[in-house]
XYZ file of C-alpha atoms in Angstrom:
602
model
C -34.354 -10.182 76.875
C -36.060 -12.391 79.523
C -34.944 -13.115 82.437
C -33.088 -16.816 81.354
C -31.142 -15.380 78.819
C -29.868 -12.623 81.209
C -25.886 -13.500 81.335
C -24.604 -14.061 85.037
C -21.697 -11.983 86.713
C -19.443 -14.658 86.246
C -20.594 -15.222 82.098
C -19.872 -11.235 81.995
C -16.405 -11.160 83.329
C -15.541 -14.548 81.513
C -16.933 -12.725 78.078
C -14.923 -9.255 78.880
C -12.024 -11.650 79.634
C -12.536 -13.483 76.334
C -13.177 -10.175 74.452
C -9.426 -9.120 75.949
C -7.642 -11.795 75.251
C -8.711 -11.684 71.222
C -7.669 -8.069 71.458
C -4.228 -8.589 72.949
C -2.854 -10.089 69.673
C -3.842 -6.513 67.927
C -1.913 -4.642 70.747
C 1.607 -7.492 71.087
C 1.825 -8.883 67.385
C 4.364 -11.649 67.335
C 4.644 -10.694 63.546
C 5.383 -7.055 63.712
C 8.416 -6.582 66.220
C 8.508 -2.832 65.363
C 4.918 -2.145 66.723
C 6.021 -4.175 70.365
C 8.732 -1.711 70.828
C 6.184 1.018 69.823
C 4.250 -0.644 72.718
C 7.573 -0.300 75.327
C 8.604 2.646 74.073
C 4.887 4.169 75.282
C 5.024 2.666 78.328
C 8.855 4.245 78.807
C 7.008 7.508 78.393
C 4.439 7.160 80.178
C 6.384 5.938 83.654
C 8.638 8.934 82.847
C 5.251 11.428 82.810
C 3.809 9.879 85.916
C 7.431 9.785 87.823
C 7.757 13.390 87.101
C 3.784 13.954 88.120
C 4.240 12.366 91.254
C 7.382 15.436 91.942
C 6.071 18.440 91.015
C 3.509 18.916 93.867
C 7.503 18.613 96.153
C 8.634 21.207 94.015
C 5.435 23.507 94.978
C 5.760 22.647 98.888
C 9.035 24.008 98.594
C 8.133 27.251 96.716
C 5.046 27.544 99.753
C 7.930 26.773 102.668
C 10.450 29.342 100.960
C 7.854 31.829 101.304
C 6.707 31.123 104.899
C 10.485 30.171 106.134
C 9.680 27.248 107.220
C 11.166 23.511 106.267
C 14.464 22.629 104.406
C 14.989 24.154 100.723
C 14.646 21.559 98.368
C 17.142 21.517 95.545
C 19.255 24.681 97.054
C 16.660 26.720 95.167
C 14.240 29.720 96.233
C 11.285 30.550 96.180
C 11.709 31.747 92.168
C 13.580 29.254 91.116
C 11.118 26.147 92.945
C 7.977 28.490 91.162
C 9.979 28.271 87.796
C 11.148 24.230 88.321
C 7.223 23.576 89.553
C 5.910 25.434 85.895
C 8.610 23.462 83.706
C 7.993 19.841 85.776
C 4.157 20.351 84.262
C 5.637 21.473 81.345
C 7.529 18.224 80.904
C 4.641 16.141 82.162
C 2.047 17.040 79.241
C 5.283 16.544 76.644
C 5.537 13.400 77.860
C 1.669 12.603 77.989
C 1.680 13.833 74.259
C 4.921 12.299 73.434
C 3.181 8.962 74.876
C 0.361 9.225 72.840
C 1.514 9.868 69.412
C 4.083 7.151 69.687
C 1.375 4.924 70.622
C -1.190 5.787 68.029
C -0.068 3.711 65.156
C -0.252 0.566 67.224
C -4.015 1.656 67.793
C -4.428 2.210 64.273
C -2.785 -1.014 63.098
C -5.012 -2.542 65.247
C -8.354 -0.988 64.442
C -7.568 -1.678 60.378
C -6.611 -5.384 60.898
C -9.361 -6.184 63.415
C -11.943 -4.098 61.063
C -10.037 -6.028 57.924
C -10.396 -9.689 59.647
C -14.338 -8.736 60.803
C -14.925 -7.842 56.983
C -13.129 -10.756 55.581
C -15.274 -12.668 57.893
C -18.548 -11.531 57.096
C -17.623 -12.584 53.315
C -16.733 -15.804 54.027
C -20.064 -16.623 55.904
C -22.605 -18.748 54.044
C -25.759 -17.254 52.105
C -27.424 -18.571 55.067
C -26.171 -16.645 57.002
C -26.703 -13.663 55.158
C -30.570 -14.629 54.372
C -31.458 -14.931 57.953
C -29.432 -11.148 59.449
C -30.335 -8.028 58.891
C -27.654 -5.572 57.369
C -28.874 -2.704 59.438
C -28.727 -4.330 62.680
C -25.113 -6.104 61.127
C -23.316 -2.689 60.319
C -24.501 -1.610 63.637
C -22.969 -4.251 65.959
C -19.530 -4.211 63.191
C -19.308 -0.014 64.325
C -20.271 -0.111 67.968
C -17.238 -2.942 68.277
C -14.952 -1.226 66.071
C -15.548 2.202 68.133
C -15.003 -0.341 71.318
C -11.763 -1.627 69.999
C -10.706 2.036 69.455
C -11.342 3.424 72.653
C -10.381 0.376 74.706
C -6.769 0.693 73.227
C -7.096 4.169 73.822
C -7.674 4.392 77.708
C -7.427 0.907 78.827
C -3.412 0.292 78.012
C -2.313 4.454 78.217
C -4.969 5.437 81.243
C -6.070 2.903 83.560
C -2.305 1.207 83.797
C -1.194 5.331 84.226
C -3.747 5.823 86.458
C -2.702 2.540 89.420
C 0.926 3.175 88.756
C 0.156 7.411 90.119
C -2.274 6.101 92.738
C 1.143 3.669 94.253
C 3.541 6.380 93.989
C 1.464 8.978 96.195
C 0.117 6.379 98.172
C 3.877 5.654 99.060
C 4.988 9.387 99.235
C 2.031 9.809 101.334
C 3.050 7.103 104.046
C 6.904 8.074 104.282
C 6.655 11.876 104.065
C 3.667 11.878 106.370
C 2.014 9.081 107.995
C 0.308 5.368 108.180
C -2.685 7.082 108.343
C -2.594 9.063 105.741
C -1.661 5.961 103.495
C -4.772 4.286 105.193
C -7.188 7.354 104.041
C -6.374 7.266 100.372
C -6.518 3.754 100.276
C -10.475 3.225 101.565
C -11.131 6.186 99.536
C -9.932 4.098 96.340
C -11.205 1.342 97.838
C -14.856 2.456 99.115
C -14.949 4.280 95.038
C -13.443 1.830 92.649
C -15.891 -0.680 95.175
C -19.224 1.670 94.229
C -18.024 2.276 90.755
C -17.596 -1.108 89.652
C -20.930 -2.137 91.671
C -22.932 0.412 89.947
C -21.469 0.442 86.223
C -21.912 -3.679 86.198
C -25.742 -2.794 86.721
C -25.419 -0.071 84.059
C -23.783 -2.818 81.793
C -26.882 -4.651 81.591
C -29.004 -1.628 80.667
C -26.472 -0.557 78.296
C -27.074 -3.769 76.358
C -30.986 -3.141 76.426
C -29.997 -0.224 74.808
C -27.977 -1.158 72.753
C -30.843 -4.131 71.015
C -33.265 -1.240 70.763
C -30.642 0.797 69.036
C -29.706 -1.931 66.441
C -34.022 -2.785 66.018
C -34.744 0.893 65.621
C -31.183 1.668 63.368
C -32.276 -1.827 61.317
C -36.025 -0.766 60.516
C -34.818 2.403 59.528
C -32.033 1.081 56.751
C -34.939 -1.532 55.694
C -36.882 0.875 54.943
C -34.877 3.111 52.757
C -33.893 0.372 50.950
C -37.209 -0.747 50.011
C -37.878 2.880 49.328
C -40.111 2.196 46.125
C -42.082 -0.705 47.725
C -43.225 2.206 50.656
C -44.347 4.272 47.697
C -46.299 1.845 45.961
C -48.463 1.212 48.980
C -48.492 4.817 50.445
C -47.042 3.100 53.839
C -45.008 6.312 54.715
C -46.883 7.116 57.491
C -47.089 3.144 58.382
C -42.965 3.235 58.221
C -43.026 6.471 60.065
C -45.226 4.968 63.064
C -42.868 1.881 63.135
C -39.325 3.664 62.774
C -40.973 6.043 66.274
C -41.810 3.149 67.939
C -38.524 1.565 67.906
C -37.431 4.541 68.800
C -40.043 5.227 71.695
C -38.106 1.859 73.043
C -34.577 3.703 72.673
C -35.659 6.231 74.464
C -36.956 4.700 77.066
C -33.828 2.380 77.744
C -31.386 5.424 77.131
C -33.233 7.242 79.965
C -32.683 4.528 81.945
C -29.199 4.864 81.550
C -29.149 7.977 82.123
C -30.661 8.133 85.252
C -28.396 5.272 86.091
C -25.131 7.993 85.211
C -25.950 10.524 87.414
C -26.917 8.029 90.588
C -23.381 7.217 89.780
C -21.697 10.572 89.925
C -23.062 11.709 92.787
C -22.227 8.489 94.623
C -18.492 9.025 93.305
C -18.729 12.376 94.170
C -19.586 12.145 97.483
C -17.029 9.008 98.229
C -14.038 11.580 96.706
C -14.991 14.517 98.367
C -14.766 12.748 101.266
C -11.585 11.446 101.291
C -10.033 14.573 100.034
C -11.628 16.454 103.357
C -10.745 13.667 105.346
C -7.213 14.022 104.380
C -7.335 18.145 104.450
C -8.411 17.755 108.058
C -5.331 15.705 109.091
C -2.589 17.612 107.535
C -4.768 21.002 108.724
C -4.301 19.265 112.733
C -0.884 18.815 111.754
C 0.155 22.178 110.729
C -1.277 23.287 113.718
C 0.378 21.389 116.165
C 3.364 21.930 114.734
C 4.295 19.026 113.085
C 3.927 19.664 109.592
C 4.445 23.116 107.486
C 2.002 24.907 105.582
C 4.418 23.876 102.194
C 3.325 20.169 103.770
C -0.609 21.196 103.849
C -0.288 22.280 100.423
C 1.143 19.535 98.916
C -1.157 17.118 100.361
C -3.832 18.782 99.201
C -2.109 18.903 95.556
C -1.410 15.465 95.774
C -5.261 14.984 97.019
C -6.649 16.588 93.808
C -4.029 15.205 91.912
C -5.782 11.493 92.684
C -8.891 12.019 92.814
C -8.925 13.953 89.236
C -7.983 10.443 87.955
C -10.157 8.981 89.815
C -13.101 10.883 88.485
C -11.364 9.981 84.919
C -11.351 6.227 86.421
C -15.253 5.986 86.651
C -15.638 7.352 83.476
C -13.367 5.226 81.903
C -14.366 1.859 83.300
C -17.961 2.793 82.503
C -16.483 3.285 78.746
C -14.089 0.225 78.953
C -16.997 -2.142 80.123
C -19.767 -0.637 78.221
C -16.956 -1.243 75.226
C -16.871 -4.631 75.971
C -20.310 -5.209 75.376
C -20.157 -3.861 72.183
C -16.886 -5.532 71.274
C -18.380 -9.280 72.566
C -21.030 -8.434 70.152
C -18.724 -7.939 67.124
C -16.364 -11.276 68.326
C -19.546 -13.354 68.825
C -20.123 -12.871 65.099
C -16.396 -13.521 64.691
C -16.642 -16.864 66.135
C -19.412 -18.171 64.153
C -18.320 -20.630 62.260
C -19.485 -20.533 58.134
C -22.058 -23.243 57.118
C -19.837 -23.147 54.205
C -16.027 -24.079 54.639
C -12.712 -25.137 52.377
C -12.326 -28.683 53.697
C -8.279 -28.596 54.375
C -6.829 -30.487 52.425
C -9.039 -28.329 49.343
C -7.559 -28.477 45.830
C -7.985 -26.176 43.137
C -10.672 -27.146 40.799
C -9.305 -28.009 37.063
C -11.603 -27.419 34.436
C -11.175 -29.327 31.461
C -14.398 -30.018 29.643
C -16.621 -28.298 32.216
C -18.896 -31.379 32.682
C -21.269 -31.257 35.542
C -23.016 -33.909 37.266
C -25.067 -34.305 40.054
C -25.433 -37.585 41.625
C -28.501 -38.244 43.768
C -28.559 -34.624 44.742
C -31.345 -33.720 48.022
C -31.396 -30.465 49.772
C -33.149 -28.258 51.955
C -33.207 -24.867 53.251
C -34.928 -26.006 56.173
C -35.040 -29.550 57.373
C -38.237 -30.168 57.267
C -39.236 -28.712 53.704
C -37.291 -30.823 51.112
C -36.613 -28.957 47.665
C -34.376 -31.574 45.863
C -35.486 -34.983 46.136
C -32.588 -37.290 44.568
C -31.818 -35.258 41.469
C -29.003 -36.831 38.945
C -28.152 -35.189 36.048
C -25.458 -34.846 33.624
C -24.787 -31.524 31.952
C -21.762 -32.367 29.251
C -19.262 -30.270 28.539
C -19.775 -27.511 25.914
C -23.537 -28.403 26.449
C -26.542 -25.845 27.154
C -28.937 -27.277 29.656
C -31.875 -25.429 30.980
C -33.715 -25.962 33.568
C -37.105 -25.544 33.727
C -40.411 -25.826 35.877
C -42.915 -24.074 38.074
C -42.101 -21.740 40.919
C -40.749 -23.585 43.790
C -39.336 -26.844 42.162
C -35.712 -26.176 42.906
C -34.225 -24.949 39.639
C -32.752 -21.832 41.009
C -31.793 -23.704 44.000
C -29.280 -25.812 41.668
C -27.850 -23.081 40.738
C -26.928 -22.094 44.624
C -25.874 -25.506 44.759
C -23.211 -25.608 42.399
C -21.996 -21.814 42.891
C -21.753 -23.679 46.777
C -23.612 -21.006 48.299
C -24.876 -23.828 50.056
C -23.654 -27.655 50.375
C -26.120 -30.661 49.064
C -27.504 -32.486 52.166
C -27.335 -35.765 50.211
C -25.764 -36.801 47.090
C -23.043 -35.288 45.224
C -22.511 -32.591 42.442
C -19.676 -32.673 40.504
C -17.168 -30.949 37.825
C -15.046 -32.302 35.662
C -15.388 -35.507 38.378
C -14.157 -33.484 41.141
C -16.920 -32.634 44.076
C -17.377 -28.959 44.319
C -16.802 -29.952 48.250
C -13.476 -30.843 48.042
C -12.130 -27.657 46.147
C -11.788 -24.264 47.016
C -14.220 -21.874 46.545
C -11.661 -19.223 44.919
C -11.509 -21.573 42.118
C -14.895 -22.710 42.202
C -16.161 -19.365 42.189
C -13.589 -18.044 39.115
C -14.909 -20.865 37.248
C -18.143 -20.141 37.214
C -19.995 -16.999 35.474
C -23.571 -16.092 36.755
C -25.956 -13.653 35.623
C -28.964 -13.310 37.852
C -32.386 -12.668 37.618
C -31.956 -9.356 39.555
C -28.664 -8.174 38.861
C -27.543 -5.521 41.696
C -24.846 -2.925 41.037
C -22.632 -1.107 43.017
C -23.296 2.575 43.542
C -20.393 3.730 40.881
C -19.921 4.039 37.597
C -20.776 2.150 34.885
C -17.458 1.307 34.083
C -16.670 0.205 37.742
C -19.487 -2.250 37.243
C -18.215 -3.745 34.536
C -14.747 -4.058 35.610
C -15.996 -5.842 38.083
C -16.102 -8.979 35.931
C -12.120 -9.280 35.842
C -10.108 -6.864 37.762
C -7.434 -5.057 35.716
C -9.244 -5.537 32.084
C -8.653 -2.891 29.777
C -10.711 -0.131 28.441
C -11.416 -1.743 25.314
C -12.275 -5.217 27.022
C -14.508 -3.477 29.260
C -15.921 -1.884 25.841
C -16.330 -4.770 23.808
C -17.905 -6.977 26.849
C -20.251 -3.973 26.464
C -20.750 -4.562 22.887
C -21.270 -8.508 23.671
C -23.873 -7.662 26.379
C -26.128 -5.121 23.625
C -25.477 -2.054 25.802
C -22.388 0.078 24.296
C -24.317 2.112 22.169
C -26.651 3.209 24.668
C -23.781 3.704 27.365
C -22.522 5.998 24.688
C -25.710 8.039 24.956
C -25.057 9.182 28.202
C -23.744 12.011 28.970
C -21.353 11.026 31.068
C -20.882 7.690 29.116
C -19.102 5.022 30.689
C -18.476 7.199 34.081
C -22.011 7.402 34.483
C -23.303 6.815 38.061
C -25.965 3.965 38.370
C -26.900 5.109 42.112
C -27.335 2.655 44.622
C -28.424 -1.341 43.726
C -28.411 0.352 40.236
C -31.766 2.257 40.960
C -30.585 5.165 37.783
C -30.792 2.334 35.478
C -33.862 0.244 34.015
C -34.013 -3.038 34.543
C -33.409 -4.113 31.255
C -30.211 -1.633 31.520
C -29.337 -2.813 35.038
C -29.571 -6.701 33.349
C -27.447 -6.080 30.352
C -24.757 -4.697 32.470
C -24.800 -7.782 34.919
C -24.386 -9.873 31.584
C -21.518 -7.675 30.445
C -19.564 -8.061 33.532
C -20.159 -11.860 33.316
C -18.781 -11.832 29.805
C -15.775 -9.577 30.681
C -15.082 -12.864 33.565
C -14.866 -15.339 30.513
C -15.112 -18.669 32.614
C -15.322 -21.979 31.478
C -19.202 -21.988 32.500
C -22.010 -20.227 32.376
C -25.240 -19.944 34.814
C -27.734 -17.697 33.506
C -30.480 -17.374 36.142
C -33.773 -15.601 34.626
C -30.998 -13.472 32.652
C -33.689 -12.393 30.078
C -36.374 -11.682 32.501
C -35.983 -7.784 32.648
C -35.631 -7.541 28.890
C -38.389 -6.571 26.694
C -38.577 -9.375 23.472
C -36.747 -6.882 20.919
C -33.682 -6.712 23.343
C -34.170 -10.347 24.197
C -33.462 -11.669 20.924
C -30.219 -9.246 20.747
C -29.393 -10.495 24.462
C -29.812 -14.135 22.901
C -27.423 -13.820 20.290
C -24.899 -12.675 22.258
C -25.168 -14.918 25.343
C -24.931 -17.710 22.504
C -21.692 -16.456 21.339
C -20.603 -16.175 24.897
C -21.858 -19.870 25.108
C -19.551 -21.180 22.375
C -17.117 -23.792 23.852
C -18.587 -23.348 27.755
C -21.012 -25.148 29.142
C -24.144 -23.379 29.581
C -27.138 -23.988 32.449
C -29.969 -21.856 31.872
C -32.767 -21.637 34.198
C -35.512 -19.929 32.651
C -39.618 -19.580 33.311
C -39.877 -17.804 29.489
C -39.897 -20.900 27.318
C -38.806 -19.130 24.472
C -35.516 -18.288 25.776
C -34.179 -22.068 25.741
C -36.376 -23.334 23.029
C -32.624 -23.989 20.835
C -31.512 -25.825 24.400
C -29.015 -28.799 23.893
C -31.031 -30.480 26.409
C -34.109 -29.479 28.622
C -34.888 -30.709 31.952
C -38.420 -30.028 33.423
C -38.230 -30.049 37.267
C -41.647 -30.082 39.401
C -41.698 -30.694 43.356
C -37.912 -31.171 43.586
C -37.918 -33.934 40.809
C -37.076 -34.680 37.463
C -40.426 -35.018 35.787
C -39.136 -35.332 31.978
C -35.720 -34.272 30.111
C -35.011 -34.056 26.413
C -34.866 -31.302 23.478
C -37.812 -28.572 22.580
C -38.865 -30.156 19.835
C -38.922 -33.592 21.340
C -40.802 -32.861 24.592
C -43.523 -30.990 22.814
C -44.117 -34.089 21.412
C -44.322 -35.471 24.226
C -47.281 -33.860 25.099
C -46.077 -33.997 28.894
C -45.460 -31.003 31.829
C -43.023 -29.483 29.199
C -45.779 -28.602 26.646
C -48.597 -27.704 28.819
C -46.164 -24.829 29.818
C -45.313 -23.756 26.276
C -48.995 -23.982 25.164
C -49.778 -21.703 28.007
C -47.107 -18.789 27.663
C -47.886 -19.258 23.634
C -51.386 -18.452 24.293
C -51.206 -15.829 26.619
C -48.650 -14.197 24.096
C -51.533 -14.332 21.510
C -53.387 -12.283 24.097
C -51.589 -9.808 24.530
């Protein structure tokens, strides 16, 4: 990061104050009344645990006096009976610590699962631009580093640091009436000079955690790219080439984590030296006290209980703000991404999209991924309902990219495109999306069964639809093959299966869907000719009363075609039926001739 894009003090606290504010709903729903009182009930507990902390170091002055005869007996009791009240007063003050924490862990847990539920939801609902232009690796990365932030910042921040100021007050005042100004006056520059150093020092530490933290997500996102493209490393014997890359993204961690290090124990020797101080500071008044005569040796020892009793927290303070602000960081991270805004977006006042004949039209259509680089220059046409269309042309002249249109991964720049005459803007996407069937060119499973990836067509269809979808799609009988048959595990993308295999099960999911309309992107590619013809039977069955778009670079897989339309630098160049654009003699049959005669060759 150079030296411009380095955030400024004030940016920091303004993002950690940002970062707490979107938190705050997680910790004080409005909706969930039972989880506020959750919330009181902790704190209840908690001011019980540090009221009773604050009185057990009495309880052992008192034992200490009874023993040396000296001061007034607290509570009527001796020396036994303080020892005994000092052991059960610690007793009671972890049961309450406990008590406070497990009656404050499912508000942390709510939390965690609807912040983690609303950052997943998210990441769905963001654009395929979006998703073309991050890298999962570095993505999953930032999602667990702010989830883990989350966690430990409703951990400490509500049940330690509030703890920790309220304890600090009530010595600080038992200190000043049972002793003196002074005394009050000591404690109070010693948690002033160390909160001062610790803050100083961890804001520094902040900005090398975040250095850190990019070589982290370059070195964690390398690593993930790699595996997946696992056979592509093989191919080109690049292991050691992956190897040298993964180490020097990690040479960088390193490096930045030492940093850091070094950084961590500057700080805890400075804190250490600031406490230490204090406490002997402290030690040396009420020492010149006892011997003059105006305190006991009961009152030496509970200062110095009270003493350790502080600055034990206050060690736990450093550490803790370090955590908390380092969390912060990582938490910003994860609610930057929250904040961006989709490309893609339900306009409000979205209907549902009715599909009655499935016509689809697009009106003067332009687009491009990139400003500057046009794919679709002013593209109209109409697709009728029950029709099959394909879409042909050379790489690069936007016939997949009408696809992404209409599925609205992304919205047309210019123009419109239409169903049924409504604009695929102005419904939702639910509906849009459950109206429209694709299979891909490289279908991608999840890693489960086969069964599982079939289902996922329609959730809730029955064995036998999930069968006979199978059937549809050419692939039951070899499913049956299997040993494991349909709970056969395809590994991850799909990787067990061939791509022929991995195709035909994209195609039966897409069947098992049913929708009104079909897009079948390169669905044949991955299929040798025998199991292309059997593919092509069924996808025409599937095809009977839907309307069909079919974007294809084999020819002979739309040949029977209601319609073709032959696309070439983002234009329509001709349109019309197989046999009728051979005839032609135009774009359309150059391409057939070719693939025809480098069939005869092989």
């Amino acid at each position: 990061m150079s030296q411009s894009e380095t955030p400024t003090a004030a940016q920091e606290r303004r993002s950690g104050l940002r970062t707490l504010r979107k938190v705050w709903p997680y910790i004080w729903p409005q909706e969930a009344p039972s989880v506020r009182v959750r919330v009181v009930l902790a704190i209840a507990v908690l001011v019980a645990a540090k009221g009773i902390a604050v009185a057990t170091p009495m309880l052992y002055k008192g034992a200490v006096d009874a023993l040396a005869g000296e001061g007034v007996p607290v509570l009527a009791l001796g020396a036994i009976g303080l020892t005994i009240a000092y052991g059960m007063a610690r007793v009671m003050n972890t049961g309450f610590q406990q008590l406070r924490d497990a009656v404050f862990a499912p508000v942390t847990q709510r939390a965690l699962r609807r912040l983690a539920l609303s950052t997943f939801r998210h990441i769905h609902a963001m654009s395929m631009r979006y998703h073309m232009t991050r890298k999962t690796g570095g993505l999953s990365r930032i999602i667990e580093r702010g989830v883990k932030g989350v966690e430990f910042l409703l951990r400490f921040l509500v049940l330690s640091i509030g703890p920790l100021i309220l304890e600090l007050s009530l010595v600080a005042v038992v200190l000043a009436w049972m002793f003196d100004f002074w005394y009050l006056v000591a404690v109070a520059v010693t948690v002033g000079l160390y909160a001062w150093f610790s803050f100083a020092v961890t804001e520094w530490r902040v900005r090398l955690r975040r250095d850190m933290n990019t070589q982290d997500t370059d070195a964690n996102q390398k690593a993930i790219d790699s595996l997946l493209n696992y056979e592509t490393v093989k191919y080109f014997g690049a292991e050691d080439r992956e190897a040298e890359r993964y180490d020097g993204a990690m040479k960088n961690y390193a490096a930045a984590a030492l940093k850091t290090a070094y950084s961590l124990a500057a700080l805890n020797f400075g804190q250490a030296v600031i406490i230490t101080t204090g406490l002997v500071t402290v030690m040396v008044m009420a020492a010149a006290g006892v011997e003059r005569g105006d305190l006991t040796v009961g009152d030496f020892v509970m200062v110095n209980a009270y003493m350790i009793q502080i600055t034990g927290p206050l060690g736990f303070l450093g550490t803790v703000y370090r955590e908390i602000r380092q969390s912060l960081v990582d938490m910003g991270e994860m609610f930057d991404l929250l904040e961006q805004a989709p490309d893609v977006e339900d306009r409000p006042d979205a209907r549902e999209l009715r599909v009655d004949k499935g016509e689809i039209r697009l009106q003067q259509v332009e687009f491009g991924y990139e400003p500057e680089r046009q794919i679709l220059k002013g593209v109209s046409l109409t697709v009728q309902g029950g029709q099959t269309v394909a879409i042909v042309g050379s790489t690069g002249s936007g016939k997949s990219t009408i696809g992404r249109l209409l599925f609205r991964f992304y919205d047309v720049t210019g123009g419109q495109l239409m169903i049924d005459g409504q604009d695929v803007r102005d419904v939702t996407q639910k509906s849009l999306h459950a109206a429209i069937g694709v299979v891909p060119q490289d279908t991608v499973l999840f890693n489960d069964t086969i069964r599982y990836n079939i289902a996922y067509g329609r959730y809730g269809a029955s064995e036998a639809e999930i069968i006979q979808a199978a059937r549809d799609a050419q692939i039951h009988d070899f499913i049956e093959s299997l040993p494991a048959g349909y709970d056969t595990q395809v590994g991850e993308r799909g990787l067990k299966l061939s791509g022929g295999e991995k195709q035909r099960v994209g195609i039966a999911r897409t069947l098992l869907k049913d929708p009104p309309i079909l897009l079948l992107d390169e669905a044949t590619s991955a299929l040798d000719t025998d199991t292309e013809q059997e593919i092509k039977t069924a996808l025409a069955r599937a095809g009977q009363g839907r309307t069909v778009i079919t974007i294809a670079h084999r020819l002979s897989t739309i040949a029977e075609a209601d319609r073709i339309v032959v696309l070439e630098q983002g234009e329509i160049a001709e349109t019309g039926t197989h046999d009728a654009l051979i005839g032609q003699g135009g774009r359309y049959a150059q391409l057939w001739h070719r693939q025809q005669s480098d069939l005869d060759r092989d």
